[in-house]
Amino acid sequence: MPDEPARPAVRRPKIGLALGSGVARGWAHIGVLRAMEEAGVRPDVVAGTSIGAVVGGAYVTDAMDAVEDWARSLSKVNFFRYLDFRILGGGLFGGKKLADLMTTSFGDVTFEELETPFTAIGCELITGHEIWLNEGPIVPAIHASFALPGVFDPVDYHGRWLVDGALVNPVPVSVCRALGAELVIAVNLAEDIFGRARARREGIIGTGPYGVYSDLVKGPSIGSRKMSNPIIRKLFRHERGGPSLFANMVASLNIVQNRLSRSRLAGDPPDVMIAPKCGHIGLMEFHRADELIRRGEQAFAEAYNSVSDALAMIGYTNDD
């Protein structure tokens, strides 16, 4: 009997995961990733912007447990212990303490050592160009990706000053496609713009009209620096119900993220969009990780049928 012709190997389609920006709301990414793992959906490539780069970096370095534990431990005040407040410089905070914390959790791993290809998105301050960071040590790249203008100092990254990638690509679907993903799942944290109205209707605690927790707007203590410092009072206090300088910056970022993500996603939409309902949570409310992680899990559950149908369409299997 002649030998039967060999069957062609079954090709496993590449799945891309784009994790969007959103400052504190990024803890919802943890819930999405946990739910994806439970469903047996493993991305082959990951791209993240800002807080999406932080959580994406935790995922590809197997540091999710450490980051989740830290996120759940934060309170309204103790997050500021991890920020190095600066009177002079390009931002209110230096960001070095957070970078050191990431090094402790992620290690000194480089992009080249990762089993899952990963890219963080930054923005070059001089030219405004979108910069894809995927070479060398991973932590400096993530640090550059979350360098929110006005809040954190710009990062000198190989001779280029970089700031938060949310200014150019808040939900990096295009990056996943460039990395070879045939199906892209995107997590967009900026879509729930009417979340505060829903929160009021449902009796859920929300933020003020500027998306910053009211206690923060009234003026917290920054480490050992109390509100007696006139510069800190100027930054964080508000007059006659209006926004403080800090609230103005953060609320403006929220607008930029929402409008730019809509524009970018209209031109290059993902195959499946996951949009956690977290618009009622302020961009600086890092202490609400429990709720945000739960919101991420719920968002994936709501999108599960769409994810399942999309995976079936391209013949995806989660077998190794």
PDB file of C-alpha atoms in Angstrom:
ATOM      1  CA  MET A   1       0.000   0.000   0.000  1.00  0.00           C
ATOM      2  CA  PRO A   2       1.378   3.426  -0.888  1.00  0.00           C
ATOM      3  CA  ASP A   3       1.982   5.737   2.013  1.00  0.00           C
ATOM      4  CA  GLU A   4      -0.831   8.174   2.667  1.00  0.00           C
ATOM      5  CA  PRO A   5       0.123  11.791   2.022  1.00  0.00           C
ATOM      6  CA  ALA A   6       0.959  13.669   5.193  1.00  0.00           C
ATOM      7  CA  ARG A   7      -1.786  15.903   6.440  1.00  0.00           C
ATOM      8  CA  PRO A   8      -0.900  19.576   6.551  1.00  0.00           C
ATOM      9  CA  ALA A   9      -0.246  20.910  10.019  1.00  0.00           C
ATOM     10  CA  VAL A  10      -3.160  22.784  11.553  1.00  0.00           C
ATOM     11  CA  ARG A  11      -2.210  26.431  11.794  1.00  0.00           C
ATOM     12  CA  ARG A  12      -3.213  28.167  14.997  1.00  0.00           C
ATOM     13  CA  PRO A  13      -4.424  31.711  14.222  1.00  0.00           C
ATOM     14  CA  LYS A  14      -2.768  34.508  16.165  1.00  0.00           C
ATOM     15  CA  ILE A  15      -4.864  36.369  18.720  1.00  0.00           C
ATOM     16  CA  GLY A  16      -3.947  39.936  19.641  1.00  0.00           C
ATOM     17  CA  LEU A  17      -4.939  41.760  22.822  1.00  0.00           C
ATOM     18  CA  ALA A  18      -4.939  45.580  22.854  1.00  0.00           C
ATOM     19  CA  LEU A  19      -5.100  47.060  26.366  1.00  0.00           C
ATOM     20  CA  GLY A  20      -6.150  50.693  26.396  1.00  0.00           C
ATOM     21  CA  SER A  21      -5.186  53.659  28.543  1.00  0.00           C
ATOM     22  CA  GLY A  22      -7.323  54.887  31.430  1.00  0.00           C
ATOM     23  CA  VAL A  23      -5.123  55.608  34.473  1.00  0.00           C
ATOM     24  CA  ALA A  24      -6.759  53.995  37.570  1.00  0.00           C
ATOM     25  CA  ARG A  25      -9.498  52.425  35.472  1.00  0.00           C
ATOM     26  CA  GLY A  26      -6.791  50.171  34.082  1.00  0.00           C
ATOM     27  CA  TRP A  27      -7.277  47.806  36.996  1.00  0.00           C
ATOM     28  CA  ALA A  28     -10.275  46.573  34.980  1.00  0.00           C
ATOM     29  CA  HIS A  29      -7.724  45.017  32.604  1.00  0.00           C
ATOM     30  CA  ILE A  30      -6.813  42.611  35.393  1.00  0.00           C
ATOM     31  CA  GLY A  31     -10.396  41.364  35.557  1.00  0.00           C
ATOM     32  CA  VAL A  32     -10.570  40.958  31.771  1.00  0.00           C
ATOM     33  CA  LEU A  33      -7.333  38.967  31.704  1.00  0.00           C
ATOM     34  CA  ARG A  34      -8.421  36.763  34.607  1.00  0.00           C
ATOM     35  CA  ALA A  35     -11.698  36.000  32.827  1.00  0.00           C
ATOM     36  CA  MET A  36      -9.883  35.304  29.545  1.00  0.00           C
ATOM     37  CA  GLU A  37      -7.583  32.837  31.284  1.00  0.00           C
ATOM     38  CA  GLU A  38     -10.555  31.062  32.848  1.00  0.00           C
ATOM     39  CA  ALA A  39     -12.206  30.825  29.408  1.00  0.00           C
ATOM     40  CA  GLY A  40      -9.042  29.350  27.903  1.00  0.00           C
ATOM     41  CA  VAL A  41      -8.364  32.296  25.608  1.00  0.00           C
ATOM     42  CA  ARG A  42      -4.649  33.116  25.465  1.00  0.00           C
ATOM     43  CA  PRO A  43      -3.418  36.067  23.405  1.00  0.00           C
ATOM     44  CA  ASP A  44      -0.410  35.423  21.190  1.00  0.00           C
ATOM     45  CA  VAL A  45       0.601  39.090  21.085  1.00  0.00           C
ATOM     46  CA  VAL A  46      -0.147  41.900  23.538  1.00  0.00           C
ATOM     47  CA  ALA A  47       0.036  45.671  23.071  1.00  0.00           C
ATOM     48  CA  GLY A  48      -0.646  48.176  25.821  1.00  0.00           C
ATOM     49  CA  THR A  49      -0.837  51.921  26.254  1.00  0.00           C
ATOM     50  CA  SER A  50      -0.188  53.645  29.587  1.00  0.00           C
ATOM     51  CA  ILE A  51      -1.882  51.623  32.359  1.00  0.00           C
ATOM     52  CA  GLY A  52      -2.576  49.043  29.646  1.00  0.00           C
ATOM     53  CA  ALA A  53       1.187  48.693  29.265  1.00  0.00           C
ATOM     54  CA  VAL A  54       1.548  48.224  33.022  1.00  0.00           C
ATOM     55  CA  VAL A  55      -1.025  45.423  33.212  1.00  0.00           C
ATOM     56  CA  GLY A  56       0.112  43.960  29.889  1.00  0.00           C
ATOM     57  CA  GLY A  57       3.668  43.903  31.182  1.00  0.00           C
ATOM     58  CA  ALA A  58       2.505  42.112  34.323  1.00  0.00           C
ATOM     59  CA  TYR A  59       0.723  39.536  32.182  1.00  0.00           C
ATOM     60  CA  VAL A  60       3.635  38.704  29.888  1.00  0.00           C
ATOM     61  CA  THR A  61       6.105  38.534  32.806  1.00  0.00           C
ATOM     62  CA  ASP A  62       3.840  36.308  34.952  1.00  0.00           C
ATOM     63  CA  ALA A  63       3.567  39.053  37.579  1.00  0.00           C
ATOM     64  CA  MET A  64      -0.221  39.375  37.573  1.00  0.00           C
ATOM     65  CA  ASP A  65      -0.612  38.067  41.114  1.00  0.00           C
ATOM     66  CA  ALA A  66       1.853  40.624  42.495  1.00  0.00           C
ATOM     67  CA  VAL A  67       0.250  43.538  40.640  1.00  0.00           C
ATOM     68  CA  GLU A  68      -3.275  42.486  41.600  1.00  0.00           C
ATOM     69  CA  ASP A  69      -2.312  42.129  45.268  1.00  0.00           C
ATOM     70  CA  TRP A  70      -0.705  45.576  45.211  1.00  0.00           C
ATOM     71  CA  ALA A  71      -3.692  47.154  43.444  1.00  0.00           C
ATOM     72  CA  ARG A  72      -6.130  45.701  45.970  1.00  0.00           C
ATOM     73  CA  SER A  73      -3.980  46.998  48.839  1.00  0.00           C
ATOM     74  CA  LEU A  74      -4.217  50.653  47.800  1.00  0.00           C
ATOM     75  CA  SER A  75      -6.309  53.151  49.756  1.00  0.00           C
ATOM     76  CA  LYS A  76      -7.342  56.737  49.009  1.00  0.00           C
ATOM     77  CA  VAL A  77      -4.109  58.032  50.502  1.00  0.00           C
ATOM     78  CA  ASN A  78      -1.430  55.368  50.474  1.00  0.00           C
ATOM     79  CA  PHE A  79      -1.076  55.382  46.671  1.00  0.00           C
ATOM     80  CA  PHE A  80       0.625  58.763  47.002  1.00  0.00           C
ATOM     81  CA  ARG A  81       3.405  57.119  48.993  1.00  0.00           C
ATOM     82  CA  TYR A  82       4.529  55.568  45.723  1.00  0.00           C
ATOM     83  CA  LEU A  83       4.778  58.959  43.989  1.00  0.00           C
ATOM     84  CA  ASP A  84       7.864  61.137  44.260  1.00  0.00           C
ATOM     85  CA  PHE A  85       6.406  64.636  44.416  1.00  0.00           C
ATOM     86  CA  ARG A  86       8.485  67.314  42.687  1.00  0.00           C
ATOM     87  CA  ILE A  87       8.356  71.095  42.856  1.00  0.00           C
ATOM     88  CA  LEU A  88      10.601  71.395  39.814  1.00  0.00           C
ATOM     89  CA  GLY A  89      10.606  69.209  36.731  1.00  0.00           C
ATOM     90  CA  GLY A  90       8.352  68.267  33.841  1.00  0.00           C
ATOM     91  CA  GLY A  91       5.564  66.848  35.986  1.00  0.00           C
ATOM     92  CA  LEU A  92       4.114  66.782  39.476  1.00  0.00           C
ATOM     93  CA  PHE A  93       5.688  63.381  40.120  1.00  0.00           C
ATOM     94  CA  GLY A  94       8.905  61.740  39.018  1.00  0.00           C
ATOM     95  CA  GLY A  95       7.595  58.194  38.549  1.00  0.00           C
ATOM     96  CA  LYS A  96      10.837  56.552  39.727  1.00  0.00           C
ATOM     97  CA  LYS A  97       9.209  54.907  42.745  1.00  0.00           C
ATOM     98  CA  LEU A  98       6.618  53.251  40.513  1.00  0.00           C
ATOM     99  CA  ALA A  99       9.316  52.141  38.079  1.00  0.00           C
ATOM    100  CA  ASP A 100      11.293  50.632  40.972  1.00  0.00           C
ATOM    101  CA  LEU A 101       8.151  48.855  42.166  1.00  0.00           C
ATOM    102  CA  MET A 102       7.655  47.381  38.683  1.00  0.00           C
ATOM    103  CA  THR A 103      11.269  46.212  38.602  1.00  0.00           C
ATOM    104  CA  THR A 104      10.655  44.400  41.894  1.00  0.00           C
ATOM    105  CA  SER A 105       7.546  42.685  40.473  1.00  0.00           C
ATOM    106  CA  PHE A 106       8.571  42.149  36.832  1.00  0.00           C
ATOM    107  CA  GLY A 107      12.310  41.633  37.289  1.00  0.00           C
ATOM    108  CA  ASP A 108      14.974  42.851  34.863  1.00  0.00           C
ATOM    109  CA  VAL A 109      13.404  40.980  31.958  1.00  0.00           C
ATOM    110  CA  THR A 110      13.846  42.244  28.395  1.00  0.00           C
ATOM    111  CA  PHE A 111      11.341  42.181  25.556  1.00  0.00           C
ATOM    112  CA  GLU A 112      13.506  39.653  23.754  1.00  0.00           C
ATOM    113  CA  GLU A 113      13.128  37.172  26.639  1.00  0.00           C
ATOM    114  CA  LEU A 114       9.320  37.204  26.653  1.00  0.00           C
ATOM    115  CA  GLU A 115       7.436  34.145  25.454  1.00  0.00           C
ATOM    116  CA  THR A 116       4.495  36.345  24.417  1.00  0.00           C
ATOM    117  CA  PRO A 117       5.478  39.276  22.158  1.00  0.00           C
ATOM    118  CA  PHE A 118       4.622  42.562  23.830  1.00  0.00           C
ATOM    119  CA  THR A 119       4.753  46.217  22.790  1.00  0.00           C
ATOM    120  CA  ALA A 120       4.235  49.337  24.901  1.00  0.00           C
ATOM    121  CA  ILE A 121       3.144  52.574  23.228  1.00  0.00           C
ATOM    122  CA  GLY A 122       4.778  55.930  23.877  1.00  0.00           C
ATOM    123  CA  CYS A 123       4.649  59.386  22.317  1.00  0.00           C
ATOM    124  CA  GLU A 124       7.737  61.400  21.385  1.00  0.00           C
ATOM    125  CA  LEU A 125       7.348  64.806  22.977  1.00  0.00           C
ATOM    126  CA  ILE A 126       9.234  66.782  20.312  1.00  0.00           C
ATOM    127  CA  THR A 127       7.634  65.377  17.166  1.00  0.00           C
ATOM    128  CA  GLY A 128       4.390  63.870  18.490  1.00  0.00           C
ATOM    129  CA  HIS A 129       5.261  60.577  16.784  1.00  0.00           C
ATOM    130  CA  GLU A 130       3.827  57.298  18.008  1.00  0.00           C
ATOM    131  CA  ILE A 131       6.691  55.152  19.299  1.00  0.00           C
ATOM    132  CA  TRP A 132       6.451  51.370  19.635  1.00  0.00           C
ATOM    133  CA  LEU A 133       8.619  50.153  22.496  1.00  0.00           C
ATOM    134  CA  ASN A 134       9.557  46.482  22.195  1.00  0.00           C
ATOM    135  CA  GLU A 135      13.327  46.195  22.521  1.00  0.00           C
ATOM    136  CA  GLY A 136      15.601  46.027  25.551  1.00  0.00           C
ATOM    137  CA  PRO A 137      14.489  46.144  29.213  1.00  0.00           C
ATOM    138  CA  ILE A 138      10.737  46.136  29.645  1.00  0.00           C
ATOM    139  CA  VAL A 139      10.342  48.392  32.719  1.00  0.00           C
ATOM    140  CA  PRO A 140      11.823  51.632  31.233  1.00  0.00           C
ATOM    141  CA  ALA A 141       9.523  51.200  28.226  1.00  0.00           C
ATOM    142  CA  ILE A 142       6.442  50.813  30.430  1.00  0.00           C
ATOM    143  CA  HIS A 143       7.571  53.812  32.501  1.00  0.00           C
ATOM    144  CA  ALA A 144       7.686  55.906  29.316  1.00  0.00           C
ATOM    145  CA  SER A 145       4.280  54.636  28.229  1.00  0.00           C
ATOM    146  CA  PHE A 146       2.532  55.880  31.403  1.00  0.00           C
ATOM    147  CA  ALA A 147       4.373  59.240  31.667  1.00  0.00           C
ATOM    148  CA  LEU A 148       1.181  61.284  31.738  1.00  0.00           C
ATOM    149  CA  PRO A 149       2.001  64.898  30.716  1.00  0.00           C
ATOM    150  CA  GLY A 150       1.825  67.294  33.637  1.00  0.00           C
ATOM    151  CA  VAL A 151       1.469  64.452  36.129  1.00  0.00           C
ATOM    152  CA  PHE A 152       4.717  62.528  35.519  1.00  0.00           C
ATOM    153  CA  ASP A 153       8.058  63.708  34.197  1.00  0.00           C
ATOM    154  CA  PRO A 154       8.783  62.850  30.559  1.00  0.00           C
ATOM    155  CA  VAL A 155      11.136  59.870  30.250  1.00  0.00           C
ATOM    156  CA  ASP A 156      14.504  60.104  28.516  1.00  0.00           C
ATOM    157  CA  TYR A 157      14.366  56.884  26.514  1.00  0.00           C
ATOM    158  CA  HIS A 158      17.482  56.283  24.430  1.00  0.00           C
ATOM    159  CA  GLY A 159      17.907  59.979  23.761  1.00  0.00           C
ATOM    160  CA  ARG A 160      14.247  60.731  23.045  1.00  0.00           C
ATOM    161  CA  TRP A 161      11.834  62.358  25.482  1.00  0.00           C
ATOM    162  CA  LEU A 162       8.721  60.208  25.659  1.00  0.00           C
ATOM    163  CA  VAL A 163       5.336  60.768  27.293  1.00  0.00           C
ATOM    164  CA  ASP A 164       2.108  58.807  27.676  1.00  0.00           C
ATOM    165  CA  GLY A 165       1.136  56.858  24.561  1.00  0.00           C
ATOM    166  CA  ALA A 166      -2.516  57.758  25.184  1.00  0.00           C
ATOM    167  CA  LEU A 167      -1.819  61.006  23.328  1.00  0.00           C
ATOM    168  CA  VAL A 168      -1.419  59.124  20.045  1.00  0.00           C
ATOM    169  CA  ASN A 169      -2.897  55.606  20.327  1.00  0.00           C
ATOM    170  CA  PRO A 170      -5.106  55.024  23.401  1.00  0.00           C
ATOM    171  CA  VAL A 171      -6.218  51.519  22.325  1.00  0.00           C
ATOM    172  CA  PRO A 172      -3.396  49.997  20.229  1.00  0.00           C
ATOM    173  CA  VAL A 173      -5.358  47.774  17.855  1.00  0.00           C
ATOM    174  CA  SER A 174      -3.106  48.789  14.963  1.00  0.00           C
ATOM    175  CA  VAL A 175      -0.043  47.538  16.830  1.00  0.00           C
ATOM    176  CA  CYS A 176      -1.557  44.089  17.346  1.00  0.00           C
ATOM    177  CA  ARG A 177      -2.318  43.849  13.640  1.00  0.00           C
ATOM    178  CA  ALA A 178       1.242  44.890  12.753  1.00  0.00           C
ATOM    179  CA  LEU A 179       2.505  42.120  15.052  1.00  0.00           C
ATOM    180  CA  GLY A 180       0.599  39.569  12.975  1.00  0.00           C
ATOM    181  CA  ALA A 181      -2.645  39.165  14.910  1.00  0.00           C
ATOM    182  CA  GLU A 182      -5.480  37.831  12.773  1.00  0.00           C
ATOM    183  CA  LEU A 183      -8.095  38.569  15.390  1.00  0.00           C
ATOM    184  CA  VAL A 184      -7.787  41.492  17.783  1.00  0.00           C
ATOM    185  CA  ILE A 185      -9.625  41.787  21.089  1.00  0.00           C
ATOM    186  CA  ALA A 186      -9.502  45.342  22.445  1.00  0.00           C
ATOM    187  CA  VAL A 187     -10.242  46.602  25.955  1.00  0.00           C
ATOM    188  CA  ASN A 188     -11.415  50.204  25.788  1.00  0.00           C
ATOM    189  CA  LEU A 189     -11.685  52.007  29.138  1.00  0.00           C
ATOM    190  CA  ALA A 190     -12.790  55.352  27.698  1.00  0.00           C
ATOM    191  CA  GLU A 191     -16.094  54.353  26.149  1.00  0.00           C
ATOM    192  CA  ASP A 192     -18.355  54.555  29.215  1.00  0.00           C
ATOM    193  CA  ILE A 193     -18.695  58.353  29.113  1.00  0.00           C
ATOM    194  CA  PHE A 194     -22.154  58.367  30.711  1.00  0.00           C
ATOM    195  CA  GLY A 195     -21.129  56.126  33.588  1.00  0.00           C
ATOM    196  CA  ARG A 196     -21.685  58.788  36.251  1.00  0.00           C
ATOM    197  CA  ALA A 197     -25.358  59.099  35.290  1.00  0.00           C
ATOM    198  CA  ARG A 198     -25.791  55.332  35.504  1.00  0.00           C
ATOM    199  CA  ALA A 199     -24.011  55.298  38.858  1.00  0.00           C
ATOM    200  CA  ARG A 200     -26.371  57.919  40.288  1.00  0.00           C
ATOM    201  CA  ARG A 201     -29.376  55.972  39.031  1.00  0.00           C
ATOM    202  CA  GLU A 202     -28.103  52.741  40.545  1.00  0.00           C
ATOM    203  CA  GLY A 203     -26.946  54.341  43.788  1.00  0.00           C
ATOM    204  CA  ILE A 204     -23.265  53.582  43.121  1.00  0.00           C
ATOM    205  CA  ILE A 205     -20.561  55.844  44.491  1.00  0.00           C
ATOM    206  CA  GLY A 206     -19.174  57.989  41.694  1.00  0.00           C
ATOM    207  CA  THR A 207     -16.850  60.922  41.209  1.00  0.00           C
ATOM    208  CA  GLY A 208     -17.516  64.598  40.765  1.00  0.00           C
ATOM    209  CA  PRO A 209     -18.183  66.129  37.332  1.00  0.00           C
ATOM    210  CA  TYR A 210     -14.461  66.328  36.553  1.00  0.00           C
ATOM    211  CA  GLY A 211     -13.754  62.628  37.056  1.00  0.00           C
ATOM    212  CA  VAL A 212     -11.553  63.076  40.119  1.00  0.00           C
ATOM    213  CA  TYR A 213     -12.462  61.824  43.563  1.00  0.00           C
ATOM    214  CA  SER A 214     -13.786  64.671  45.688  1.00  0.00           C
ATOM    215  CA  ASP A 215     -11.343  64.064  48.543  1.00  0.00           C
ATOM    216  CA  LEU A 216      -8.490  64.356  46.069  1.00  0.00           C
ATOM    217  CA  VAL A 217      -9.838  67.601  44.622  1.00  0.00           C
ATOM    218  CA  LYS A 218     -10.195  69.078  48.100  1.00  0.00           C
ATOM    219  CA  GLY A 219      -6.552  68.347  48.721  1.00  0.00           C
ATOM    220  CA  PRO A 220      -4.778  65.269  50.082  1.00  0.00           C
ATOM    221  CA  SER A 221      -1.531  64.905  51.903  1.00  0.00           C
ATOM    222  CA  ILE A 222       1.300  64.009  49.539  1.00  0.00           C
ATOM    223  CA  GLY A 223       3.544  61.807  51.656  1.00  0.00           C
ATOM    224  CA  SER A 224       4.758  64.042  54.465  1.00  0.00           C
ATOM    225  CA  ARG A 225       3.774  67.230  52.621  1.00  0.00           C
ATOM    226  CA  LYS A 226       0.558  68.656  54.028  1.00  0.00           C
ATOM    227  CA  MET A 227      -1.874  71.080  52.459  1.00  0.00           C
ATOM    228  CA  SER A 228      -0.122  73.954  54.238  1.00  0.00           C
ATOM    229  CA  ASN A 229       2.251  74.073  51.264  1.00  0.00           C
ATOM    230  CA  PRO A 230       0.869  76.874  49.027  1.00  0.00           C
ATOM    231  CA  ILE A 231       2.002  75.143  45.826  1.00  0.00           C
ATOM    232  CA  ILE A 232       0.163  71.935  46.730  1.00  0.00           C
ATOM    233  CA  ARG A 233      -2.919  73.964  47.711  1.00  0.00           C
ATOM    234  CA  LYS A 234      -2.831  75.627  44.307  1.00  0.00           C
ATOM    235  CA  LEU A 235      -2.574  72.276  42.523  1.00  0.00           C
ATOM    236  CA  PHE A 236      -5.264  70.354  44.383  1.00  0.00           C
ATOM    237  CA  ARG A 237      -7.760  72.807  45.862  1.00  0.00           C
ATOM    238  CA  HIS A 238     -10.740  74.100  43.963  1.00  0.00           C
ATOM    239  CA  GLU A 239     -12.812  77.256  44.300  1.00  0.00           C
ATOM    240  CA  ARG A 240     -16.597  77.593  44.242  1.00  0.00           C
ATOM    241  CA  GLY A 241     -17.154  74.056  42.988  1.00  0.00           C
ATOM    242  CA  GLY A 242     -14.917  74.423  39.957  1.00  0.00           C
ATOM    243  CA  PRO A 243     -12.016  72.135  39.080  1.00  0.00           C
ATOM    244  CA  SER A 244      -8.610  72.389  40.674  1.00  0.00           C
ATOM    245  CA  LEU A 245      -5.549  72.601  38.449  1.00  0.00           C
ATOM    246  CA  PHE A 246      -4.938  68.884  38.919  1.00  0.00           C
ATOM    247  CA  ALA A 247      -8.584  68.004  38.233  1.00  0.00           C
ATOM    248  CA  ASN A 248      -8.474  70.165  35.117  1.00  0.00           C
ATOM    249  CA  MET A 249      -5.483  68.228  33.774  1.00  0.00           C
ATOM    250  CA  VAL A 250      -6.986  64.822  34.537  1.00  0.00           C
ATOM    251  CA  ALA A 251     -10.433  65.669  33.158  1.00  0.00           C
ATOM    252  CA  SER A 252      -8.838  67.055  29.994  1.00  0.00           C
ATOM    253  CA  LEU A 253      -6.947  63.792  29.552  1.00  0.00           C
ATOM    254  CA  ASN A 254     -10.234  61.907  29.873  1.00  0.00           C
ATOM    255  CA  ILE A 255     -11.675  63.951  27.000  1.00  0.00           C
ATOM    256  CA  VAL A 256      -8.594  63.400  24.836  1.00  0.00           C
ATOM    257  CA  GLN A 257      -8.636  59.645  25.466  1.00  0.00           C
ATOM    258  CA  ASN A 258     -12.322  59.330  24.638  1.00  0.00           C
ATOM    259  CA  ARG A 259     -12.235  61.397  21.440  1.00  0.00           C
ATOM    260  CA  LEU A 260      -8.968  60.011  20.141  1.00  0.00           C
ATOM    261  CA  SER A 261      -9.866  56.394  20.873  1.00  0.00           C
ATOM    262  CA  ARG A 262     -13.148  56.832  18.979  1.00  0.00           C
ATOM    263  CA  SER A 263     -11.303  58.295  16.005  1.00  0.00           C
ATOM    264  CA  ARG A 264      -8.575  55.640  15.922  1.00  0.00           C
ATOM    265  CA  LEU A 265     -10.989  52.751  16.441  1.00  0.00           C
ATOM    266  CA  ALA A 266     -13.308  54.002  13.689  1.00  0.00           C
ATOM    267  CA  GLY A 267     -10.438  53.744  11.223  1.00  0.00           C
ATOM    268  CA  ASP A 268      -9.091  50.424  12.520  1.00  0.00           C
ATOM    269  CA  PRO A 269     -11.755  48.696  14.625  1.00  0.00           C
ATOM    270  CA  PRO A 270     -10.978  45.572  16.643  1.00  0.00           C
ATOM    271  CA  ASP A 271     -12.718  42.310  15.881  1.00  0.00           C
ATOM    272  CA  VAL A 272     -14.148  42.253  19.398  1.00  0.00           C
ATOM    273  CA  MET A 273     -14.493  45.245  21.726  1.00  0.00           C
ATOM    274  CA  ILE A 274     -14.646  44.872  25.494  1.00  0.00           C
ATOM    275  CA  ALA A 275     -15.746  48.043  27.283  1.00  0.00           C
ATOM    276  CA  PRO A 276     -15.905  47.765  31.083  1.00  0.00           C
ATOM    277  CA  LYS A 277     -18.553  49.963  32.669  1.00  0.00           C
ATOM    278  CA  CYS A 278     -16.206  52.103  34.757  1.00  0.00           C
ATOM    279  CA  GLY A 279     -17.013  55.669  33.671  1.00  0.00           C
ATOM    280  CA  HIS A 280     -18.271  56.489  37.173  1.00  0.00           C
ATOM    281  CA  ILE A 281     -14.809  55.849  38.603  1.00  0.00           C
ATOM    282  CA  GLY A 282     -12.340  58.725  38.522  1.00  0.00           C
ATOM    283  CA  LEU A 283      -9.055  58.429  36.672  1.00  0.00           C
ATOM    284  CA  MET A 284      -7.109  58.761  39.932  1.00  0.00           C
ATOM    285  CA  GLU A 285      -9.227  56.446  42.099  1.00  0.00           C
ATOM    286  CA  PHE A 286      -6.604  53.716  42.339  1.00  0.00           C
ATOM    287  CA  HIS A 287      -8.102  52.513  45.617  1.00  0.00           C
ATOM    288  CA  ARG A 288     -11.155  51.080  43.829  1.00  0.00           C
ATOM    289  CA  ALA A 289      -9.312  48.074  42.390  1.00  0.00           C
ATOM    290  CA  ASP A 290     -11.789  45.531  43.800  1.00  0.00           C
ATOM    291  CA  GLU A 291     -14.681  47.104  41.923  1.00  0.00           C
ATOM    292  CA  LEU A 292     -12.681  47.713  38.758  1.00  0.00           C
ATOM    293  CA  ILE A 293     -11.414  44.142  38.566  1.00  0.00           C
ATOM    294  CA  ARG A 294     -14.976  42.924  39.022  1.00  0.00           C
ATOM    295  CA  ARG A 295     -16.127  45.294  36.259  1.00  0.00           C
ATOM    296  CA  GLY A 296     -13.486  43.837  33.960  1.00  0.00           C
ATOM    297  CA  GLU A 297     -14.650  40.302  34.654  1.00  0.00           C
ATOM    298  CA  GLN A 298     -18.262  41.328  33.993  1.00  0.00           C
ATOM    299  CA  ALA A 299     -17.308  43.046  30.731  1.00  0.00           C
ATOM    300  CA  PHE A 300     -15.624  39.917  29.414  1.00  0.00           C
ATOM    301  CA  ALA A 301     -18.609  37.808  30.441  1.00  0.00           C
ATOM    302  CA  GLU A 302     -20.911  40.151  28.510  1.00  0.00           C
ATOM    303  CA  ALA A 303     -18.659  39.961  25.442  1.00  0.00           C
ATOM    304  CA  TYR A 304     -17.995  36.235  25.716  1.00  0.00           C
ATOM    305  CA  ASN A 305     -20.447  35.178  22.990  1.00  0.00           C
ATOM    306  CA  SER A 306     -18.870  37.649  20.564  1.00  0.00           C
ATOM    307  CA  VAL A 307     -15.386  36.441  21.502  1.00  0.00           C
ATOM    308  CA  SER A 308     -16.429  32.799  21.117  1.00  0.00           C
ATOM    309  CA  ASP A 309     -18.071  33.403  17.730  1.00  0.00           C
ATOM    310  CA  ALA A 310     -15.057  35.330  16.450  1.00  0.00           C
ATOM    311  CA  LEU A 311     -12.643  32.614  17.558  1.00  0.00           C
ATOM    312  CA  ALA A 312     -14.787  29.901  15.968  1.00  0.00           C
ATOM    313  CA  MET A 313     -14.897  31.859  12.711  1.00  0.00           C
ATOM    314  CA  ILE A 314     -11.121  31.759  12.332  1.00  0.00           C
ATOM    315  CA  GLY A 315     -10.808  28.155  13.552  1.00  0.00           C
ATOM    316  CA  TYR A 316      -9.107  29.020  16.841  1.00  0.00           C
ATOM    317  CA  THR A 317      -8.383  26.264  19.308  1.00  0.00           C
ATOM    318  CA  ASN A 318      -6.826  26.646  22.729  1.00  0.00           C
ATOM    319  CA  ASP A 319      -4.975  23.338  22.444  1.00  0.00           C
ATOM    320  CA  ASP A 320      -1.197  23.638  22.847  1.00  0.00           C
TER     321      ASP A 320
END
